[in-house]
Each structure stands twice: as C-alpha cells, then as structure tokens.
Short mmCIF file of C-alpha atoms in Angstrom, two decimals:
data_model
loop_
_atom_site.label_atom_id
_atom_site.label_comp_id
_atom_site.label_asym_id
_atom_site.label_seq_id
_atom_site.Cartn_x
_atom_site.Cartn_y
_atom_site.Cartn_z
CA MET A 1 54.31 -107.23 -84.38
CA PRO A 2 52.99 -106.69 -80.83
CA GLU A 3 49.29 -106.63 -80.08
CA PHE A 4 47.70 -103.20 -79.66
CA ALA A 5 44.67 -102.51 -77.52
CA SER A 6 42.06 -100.09 -78.83
CA PRO A 7 42.55 -96.74 -77.02
CA THR A 8 38.94 -95.70 -77.57
CA THR A 9 37.60 -98.99 -76.18
CA ILE A 10 39.75 -98.67 -73.07
CA ALA A 11 38.68 -95.04 -72.64
CA ALA A 12 34.94 -95.75 -73.10
CA PRO A 13 34.14 -95.66 -69.34
CA ALA A 14 35.98 -92.32 -69.06
CA PHE A 15 33.91 -91.00 -71.99
CA VAL A 16 30.71 -91.91 -70.17
CA LEU A 17 31.85 -90.32 -66.90
CA ALA A 18 32.97 -87.15 -68.70
CA VAL A 19 29.60 -86.83 -70.46
CA ILE A 20 27.76 -87.28 -67.15
CA TRP A 21 29.95 -84.65 -65.48
CA GLU A 22 29.53 -82.14 -68.32
CA TRP A 23 25.77 -82.75 -68.48
CA TRP A 24 25.49 -82.10 -64.73
CA ALA A 25 27.78 -79.04 -64.88
CA VAL A 26 25.84 -77.48 -67.75
CA LYS A 27 22.41 -78.21 -66.30
CA SER A 28 23.43 -76.88 -62.88
CA GLY A 29 24.89 -73.72 -64.37
CA ARG A 30 28.44 -74.51 -63.28
CA ALA A 31 29.72 -74.62 -66.87
CA GLY A 32 28.83 -73.02 -70.16
CA GLY A 33 27.18 -74.91 -72.98
CA ARG A 34 23.86 -76.48 -73.85
CA TYR A 35 22.33 -79.94 -73.65
CA GLU A 36 19.12 -81.16 -75.24
CA THR A 37 18.18 -84.63 -74.09
CA LYS A 38 16.91 -85.94 -77.45
CA ASP A 39 19.94 -84.60 -79.27
CA ALA A 40 22.38 -86.03 -76.72
CA PHE A 41 20.79 -89.47 -76.81
CA ALA A 42 20.80 -89.40 -80.61
CA SER A 43 24.53 -88.64 -80.55
CA MET A 44 25.19 -91.46 -78.10
CA ALA A 45 23.14 -93.84 -80.27
CA MET A 46 25.32 -92.85 -83.23
CA GLY A 47 28.41 -93.64 -81.17
CA ILE A 48 27.10 -97.08 -80.24
CA GLY A 49 26.19 -97.75 -83.88
CA ASN A 50 29.64 -96.64 -84.99
CA LEU A 51 31.23 -99.05 -82.52
CA VAL A 52 29.10 -101.92 -83.84
CA VAL A 53 29.80 -101.09 -87.50
CA ASN A 54 33.53 -100.70 -86.89
CA THR A 55 33.64 -104.01 -85.02
CA ILE A 56 31.96 -105.75 -87.95
CA THR A 57 34.00 -104.01 -90.67
CA GLY A 58 37.31 -103.72 -88.81
CA ALA A 59 38.66 -106.82 -90.53
CA ILE A 60 37.84 -105.28 -93.92
CA ALA A 61 39.67 -102.07 -93.05
CA LEU A 62 42.70 -104.01 -91.84
CA TRP A 63 42.64 -106.21 -94.96
CA MET A 64 42.61 -103.11 -97.19
CA MET A 65 45.70 -101.77 -95.42
CA MET A 66 47.47 -105.14 -95.31
CA LEU A 67 47.25 -105.40 -99.10
CA ALA A 68 49.90 -102.68 -99.27
CA TRP A 69 52.12 -104.10 -96.52
CA PRO A 70 54.20 -106.43 -98.79
CA TYR A 71 55.16 -103.37 -100.87
CA ARG A 72 56.65 -101.38 -97.99
CA ILE A 73 59.95 -99.63 -98.65
CA ILE A 74 61.36 -100.55 -95.23
CA GLU A 75 59.94 -101.97 -92.02
CA ILE A 76 59.94 -99.44 -89.19
CA PRO A 77 60.24 -101.02 -85.73
CA VAL A 78 57.75 -100.34 -82.98
CA THR A 79 59.61 -98.08 -80.55
CA TRP A 80 58.94 -94.87 -78.63
CA TRP A 81 60.68 -92.77 -81.27
CA SER A 82 58.88 -94.43 -84.17
CA PHE A 83 55.60 -93.88 -82.35
CA LEU A 84 56.29 -90.14 -82.05
CA ILE A 85 57.05 -89.96 -85.76
CA LEU A 86 53.95 -92.00 -86.62
CA PHE A 87 51.70 -89.92 -84.35
CA VAL A 88 52.72 -86.69 -86.08
CA ALA A 89 52.61 -88.29 -89.54
CA TYR A 90 49.17 -89.77 -88.86
CA ASP A 91 47.87 -86.37 -87.79
CA PHE A 92 49.20 -84.84 -91.01
CA VAL A 93 47.37 -87.50 -93.03
CA TYR A 94 44.27 -86.99 -90.87
CA TYR A 95 44.28 -83.28 -91.71
CA TRP A 96 44.04 -84.05 -95.43
CA LYS A 97 41.50 -86.84 -94.94
CA HIS A 98 39.37 -84.45 -92.90
CA ARG A 99 39.73 -81.68 -95.45
CA LEU A 100 38.65 -84.02 -98.25
CA ALA A 101 35.71 -85.15 -96.13
CA HIS A 102 34.43 -81.56 -96.28
CA ARG A 103 35.37 -80.80 -99.87
CA VAL A 104 34.22 -83.98 -101.67
CA ARG A 105 30.54 -84.85 -101.41
CA TRP A 106 31.16 -88.62 -101.64
CA PHE A 107 33.17 -88.39 -98.42
CA TRP A 108 30.92 -85.70 -96.92
CA MET A 109 27.91 -88.04 -97.06
CA GLU A 110 29.70 -90.01 -94.31
CA HIS A 111 31.28 -87.17 -92.34
CA VAL A 112 28.14 -85.00 -92.28
CA THR A 113 26.87 -87.29 -89.52
CA HIS A 114 29.37 -85.81 -87.11
CA HIS A 115 28.31 -82.23 -87.91
CA SER A 116 24.54 -82.71 -87.87
CA SER A 117 23.92 -81.72 -84.25
CA THR A 118 22.93 -78.13 -83.48
CA HIS A 119 24.55 -78.53 -80.06
CA TYR A 120 28.21 -78.73 -79.14
CA ASN A 121 29.13 -80.84 -76.17
CA LEU A 122 30.96 -84.07 -75.38
CA THR A 123 28.15 -86.18 -76.81
CA THR A 124 28.79 -84.51 -80.18
CA ALA A 125 32.18 -86.23 -80.21
CA LEU A 126 30.33 -89.56 -80.08
CA ARG A 127 28.14 -88.71 -83.09
CA GLN A 128 30.09 -90.81 -85.57
CA PRO A 129 29.20 -92.28 -89.01
CA TRP A 130 28.12 -95.83 -89.76
CA PHE A 131 29.85 -96.27 -93.13
CA GLY A 132 32.97 -98.09 -91.94
CA PRO A 133 35.66 -98.18 -94.67
CA PHE A 134 33.17 -98.19 -97.55
CA THR A 135 33.74 -94.65 -98.86
CA GLY A 136 37.40 -95.51 -99.44
CA LEU A 137 38.74 -92.52 -97.49
CA ILE A 138 40.74 -94.89 -95.32
CA LEU A 139 43.01 -95.53 -98.32
CA LEU A 140 44.67 -92.15 -97.77
CA GLY A 141 46.57 -93.88 -94.99
CA LEU A 142 48.31 -96.24 -97.43
CA PRO A 143 51.47 -94.06 -97.74
CA LEU A 144 52.11 -94.67 -94.04
CA VAL A 145 52.03 -98.41 -94.72
CA LEU A 146 54.29 -98.09 -97.76
CA VAL A 147 56.98 -96.21 -95.84
CA GLY A 148 57.04 -99.02 -93.29
CA PHE A 149 54.53 -98.52 -90.45
CA HIS A 150 52.51 -101.68 -89.77
CA PRO A 151 48.73 -101.23 -90.18
CA LEU A 152 48.08 -102.28 -86.57
CA PHE A 153 50.57 -99.64 -85.39
CA ILE A 154 48.77 -97.08 -87.57
CA PHE A 155 45.37 -98.03 -86.15
CA PHE A 156 46.75 -97.63 -82.63
CA ALA A 157 48.03 -94.12 -83.44
CA GLY A 158 44.69 -93.33 -85.05
CA GLY A 159 42.86 -94.43 -81.91
CA LEU A 160 44.95 -92.07 -79.78
CA ASN A 161 44.32 -89.28 -82.29
CA LEU A 162 40.57 -89.85 -81.95
CA LEU A 163 40.90 -90.05 -78.18
CA TYR A 164 42.52 -86.61 -78.08
CA GLN A 165 39.69 -85.13 -80.10
CA PHE A 166 37.03 -86.14 -77.56
CA TRP A 167 37.75 -83.38 -75.05
CA ILE A 168 37.74 -80.54 -77.59
CA HIS A 169 33.99 -80.99 -78.22
CA THR A 170 32.80 -78.69 -75.47
CA GLU A 171 31.69 -75.16 -74.71
CA ALA A 172 32.58 -75.60 -71.05
CA ILE A 173 36.22 -74.70 -71.77
CA GLY A 174 37.06 -71.26 -73.13
CA LYS A 175 40.56 -70.45 -74.33
CA MET A 176 43.60 -72.50 -73.36
CA PRO A 177 46.98 -70.84 -72.65
CA ARG A 178 48.31 -68.94 -75.66
CA TRP A 179 51.23 -71.31 -76.29
CA PHE A 180 48.85 -74.27 -76.31
CA GLU A 181 46.38 -72.55 -78.65
CA ALA A 182 49.29 -71.80 -81.02
CA VAL A 183 50.23 -75.46 -81.53
CA MET A 184 47.43 -77.76 -80.48
CA ASN A 185 43.82 -78.19 -81.50
CA THR A 186 41.58 -76.86 -78.71
CA PRO A 187 37.88 -76.50 -77.92
CA SER A 188 38.00 -72.93 -79.25
CA HIS A 189 39.56 -73.97 -82.56
CA HIS A 190 37.21 -76.92 -82.97
CA ARG A 191 34.09 -74.87 -82.17
CA VAL A 192 34.97 -72.88 -85.28
CA HIS A 193 35.16 -76.11 -87.27
CA HIS A 194 31.64 -77.14 -86.21
CA ALA A 195 30.12 -73.71 -86.86
CA THR A 196 27.84 -72.79 -89.77
CA ASN A 197 28.64 -69.07 -89.58
CA PRO A 198 29.81 -68.04 -93.08
CA ARG A 199 33.06 -66.70 -91.62
CA TYR A 200 33.90 -70.12 -90.18
CA LEU A 201 32.85 -72.56 -92.91
CA ASP A 202 35.45 -75.17 -93.89
CA ALA A 203 38.11 -74.16 -91.39
CA ASN A 204 40.26 -75.80 -88.71
CA TYR A 205 40.45 -79.37 -89.99
CA ALA A 206 43.17 -80.39 -87.53
CA GLY A 207 42.95 -83.47 -85.38
CA VAL A 208 45.66 -82.84 -82.76
CA PHE A 209 48.01 -80.16 -84.15
CA ILE A 210 46.42 -76.91 -85.33
CA VAL A 211 49.71 -76.04 -87.06
CA TRP A 212 48.54 -77.90 -90.20
CA ASP A 213 45.70 -75.40 -90.66
CA LYS A 214 48.08 -72.52 -90.17
CA MET A 215 50.49 -74.01 -92.70
CA PHE A 216 47.87 -74.70 -95.37
CA GLY A 217 45.69 -71.61 -95.03
CA SER A 218 42.58 -73.11 -93.41
CA PHE A 219 42.92 -71.62 -89.92
CA ILE A 220 40.33 -69.20 -88.53
CA GLU A 221 40.31 -68.01 -84.94
CA GLU A 222 37.12 -67.99 -82.87
CA ARG A 223 35.79 -64.47 -82.29
CA GLU A 224 33.80 -63.15 -79.37
CA ASP A 225 31.72 -60.99 -81.72
CA ASP A 226 30.73 -63.95 -83.91
CA ARG A 227 29.83 -66.83 -81.65
CA PRO A 228 29.59 -70.22 -83.40
CA ILE A 229 26.21 -71.48 -84.54
CA TYR A 230 26.39 -75.25 -84.81
CA GLY A 231 24.99 -77.78 -87.25
CA ILE A 232 24.98 -78.04 -91.03
CA VAL A 233 23.97 -75.56 -93.73
CA LYS A 234 20.81 -77.56 -94.45
CA PRO A 235 19.57 -78.45 -90.94
CA LEU A 236 18.56 -82.08 -90.54
CA GLY A 237 15.81 -81.59 -87.96
CA SER A 238 15.71 -85.25 -86.91
CA TYR A 239 16.81 -87.34 -83.94
CA ASN A 240 16.37 -90.64 -85.81
CA PRO A 241 19.79 -92.35 -85.83
CA VAL A 242 19.16 -94.06 -89.19
CA ARG A 243 18.24 -90.74 -90.80
CA ILE A 244 21.23 -89.04 -89.19
CA ALA A 245 23.53 -91.74 -90.56
CA PHE A 246 22.23 -91.95 -94.13
CA HIS A 247 20.37 -88.74 -95.00
CA GLU A 248 23.15 -87.32 -97.17
CA PHE A 249 23.61 -90.64 -98.98
CA GLY A 250 19.89 -90.52 -99.76
CA GLY A 251 20.21 -86.89 -100.86
CA LEU A 252 23.02 -87.76 -103.27
CA LEU A 253 20.99 -90.63 -104.74
CA ASN A 254 17.95 -88.39 -105.18
CA ASP A 255 20.02 -85.73 -106.95
CA CYS A 256 21.45 -88.36 -109.29
CA ARG A 257 17.97 -89.75 -109.94
CA ARG A 258 16.75 -86.30 -110.97
CA ASP A 259 19.67 -86.06 -113.40
CA GLY A 260 18.40 -89.07 -115.32
CA PHE A 261 20.94 -91.37 -116.95
CA ARG A 262 23.82 -88.90 -116.83
CA PRO A 263 26.86 -90.69 -115.35
CA ASP A 264 28.95 -87.59 -116.06
CA ARG A 265 26.71 -85.56 -113.74
CA TRP A 266 26.72 -88.33 -111.12
CA VAL A 267 30.51 -88.24 -111.00
CA CYS A 268 30.50 -84.44 -110.79
CA ARG A 269 27.98 -84.50 -107.96
CA ALA A 270 29.96 -87.13 -106.05
CA PHE A 271 33.40 -85.55 -106.37
CA ASN A 272 32.65 -81.84 -106.28
CA PRO A 273 32.13 -80.03 -102.96
CA PRO A 274 28.78 -80.27 -101.16
CA GLY A 275 26.42 -77.68 -102.61
CA TRP A 276 27.71 -78.04 -106.19
CA SER A 277 24.98 -78.03 -108.83
CA PRO A 278 25.21 -78.88 -112.56
CA ASP A 279 23.15 -75.78 -113.43
CA GLY A 280 25.75 -73.50 -111.87
CA GLN A 281 23.46 -72.44 -109.01
CA HIS A 282 25.94 -73.57 -106.41
CA ASN A 283 25.57 -73.36 -102.65
CA ARG A 284 29.08 -74.41 -101.70
CA SER A 285 30.92 -73.06 -98.68
CA GLU A 286 32.86 -70.64 -100.84
CA ASP A 287 29.62 -69.34 -102.39
CA ILE A 288 28.03 -68.80 -98.98
CA ARG A 289 31.15 -67.08 -97.70
CA ALA A 290 31.43 -64.85 -100.79
CA ALA A 291 27.77 -63.77 -100.49
CA TRP A 292 28.30 -63.01 -96.81
CA ALA A 293 31.46 -61.00 -97.53
CA GLU A 294 29.64 -59.00 -100.20
CA ALA A 295 26.81 -58.27 -97.78
CA GLN A 296 29.37 -57.16 -95.19
CA GLN A 297 30.89 -54.71 -97.66
CA SER A 298 27.51 -53.15 -98.37
CA ARG A 299 26.88 -52.39 -94.69
CA PRO A 300 27.82 -49.02 -93.20
CA GLN A 301 31.41 -48.96 -91.96
CA ALA A 302 30.35 -48.56 -88.33
CA LEU A 303 28.32 -51.78 -88.48
CA ARG A 304 30.91 -54.01 -90.11
CA ASP A 305 32.65 -56.74 -88.14
#
C-alpha cells in the first residue's frame, strides 16, 4: 500500500491565503459577504484545535478501520480508476454520515460546532469539531473497507472531499453555471445548508455531488426572496473555542441530568433528532418547518412566498 499525503495539510497554506484574500475583498467592498473579527478568529482557533485533535487521535481512527480490513471481500488495487470509484463512493457515504449528523443528537453534538457561526465565509469552513472519532460516526465508512478499499486510501479520498468543501463556504460567489449547479455542490447550495430559515432546515447534505440530495429528497434551492440567515436554532453567543466545541455535549448531559435515573430517556435524547423532548414539546427541524408552513398558509395570498 503506497503512502498517502494529507491533502488538507498540503493545502493549508492555500487555505490561509484564500482567507486573507476573501477578508480583504469583503472589507474593501470588492466581494459580497461579512466578516467579524472575533468570529473569524474563533473559527480559525477551532480549525487549529481540530488539527491537533485529529493528529492525536488519527491512529485511533485508523485502528478502528483496520479492524475490518482482514474481513474484506476483495482487495481493490490503488489505480486511477479505483480512485474515481472510491471518490464517488466516499461522497455517497459522506452524504449519509452528514445527514445522520443532523438527525441524531449524539452525532449533532459534534457537528453543531461547524454550524455555530452566524457568519458564512471561508473561515467557517475551518470551524471544525474536536471530538475526533469518539462519537463513532466514522464507522459508517466500514463498508468501503469491507468491499476492498484500504483505510489509508479511504482517508486520502476523504481528505480530497474535505478539500473540495472549503471553497463553497463563501458569500463572495453567487451562482455557478447551470450545468455545474445541477451536479456539484456549490456555494449557493451550501449556503442553504448553513441557514436557519425554516424553509432551509436540514437540506443539502452533499459533500461534492449535490445529486445525492436530489435523489433522496433533501435538496432545496437558494431563493433570492429568502436570503439565508446563518447559525443554529439556539444561538450560541460565544467566541470561546472550548464552549463552541463542547456546548451541545454539555446540553445533552444537562438534559439527561434533569431526567433523573432514566436510561430509557437518555437513549431517546441521544438518538432522536435535536430538539426532541420526552414530554412531546418538540422543537425539531420538522416542527419548526411545519409551524412556519402553517403561518405561511394563514397569511393573505398576496403576501405569501
């Protein structure tokens, strides 16, 4: 098995230069978007912390994947054609990992970090969690190992997938050509994903290929008459990296503590969508969207979207 360099590590200087360019372009009025210094530095601190955590826990993640390697059906060679197959297959798996990260609170307590900024620019792409492999979501990649892709090959494809997603975190780019918007994930599609507007909640989970969302009913197009409002449903209101990283983990623990010794409720809280409540007073994405849709129906026809 050949050695694979980390695409994101190699691209790190380009990330820094791109952030500096976008910051300058936005502040000088040459590009659309917004920057807030405290928020941007918090996002960059999260990125540095993520790099440190992943460096420390990378061996654990690899070990978890290597446990399945002896049980592979075949061994797929490392070639250009196998890479193309793996890249598409990895993106398919990423779609479902990402969707679960929004629909299961145990996974959301990690992923919420990435959505906690109320701004949307290239530094938002760097706002990454500090949990490493500890939520277990990485195990969804095991089928790729079992069919015969080596874990190091998978990690390389995953690094390129993440590298692609960097540039789509911007308001400086409007719509791409129609053919590109039809197949690929773009800044427009991903702005929808980061929005808290009821219309846009839990949509556009794609990493590279937006076709997965179109296939599985989670695609929503960005609208000029409903510009994205970024952040999370319960705004964090903090620039403290430790709070950004672990606030939802603390929230889950506090909810379980209030339940008393009720393991059944703990499990329900952990594996139901964010906003689920044992008393039935839910505030899940579907509840917010349904309330919004009902309010839309009650408005005069001329005022409806």
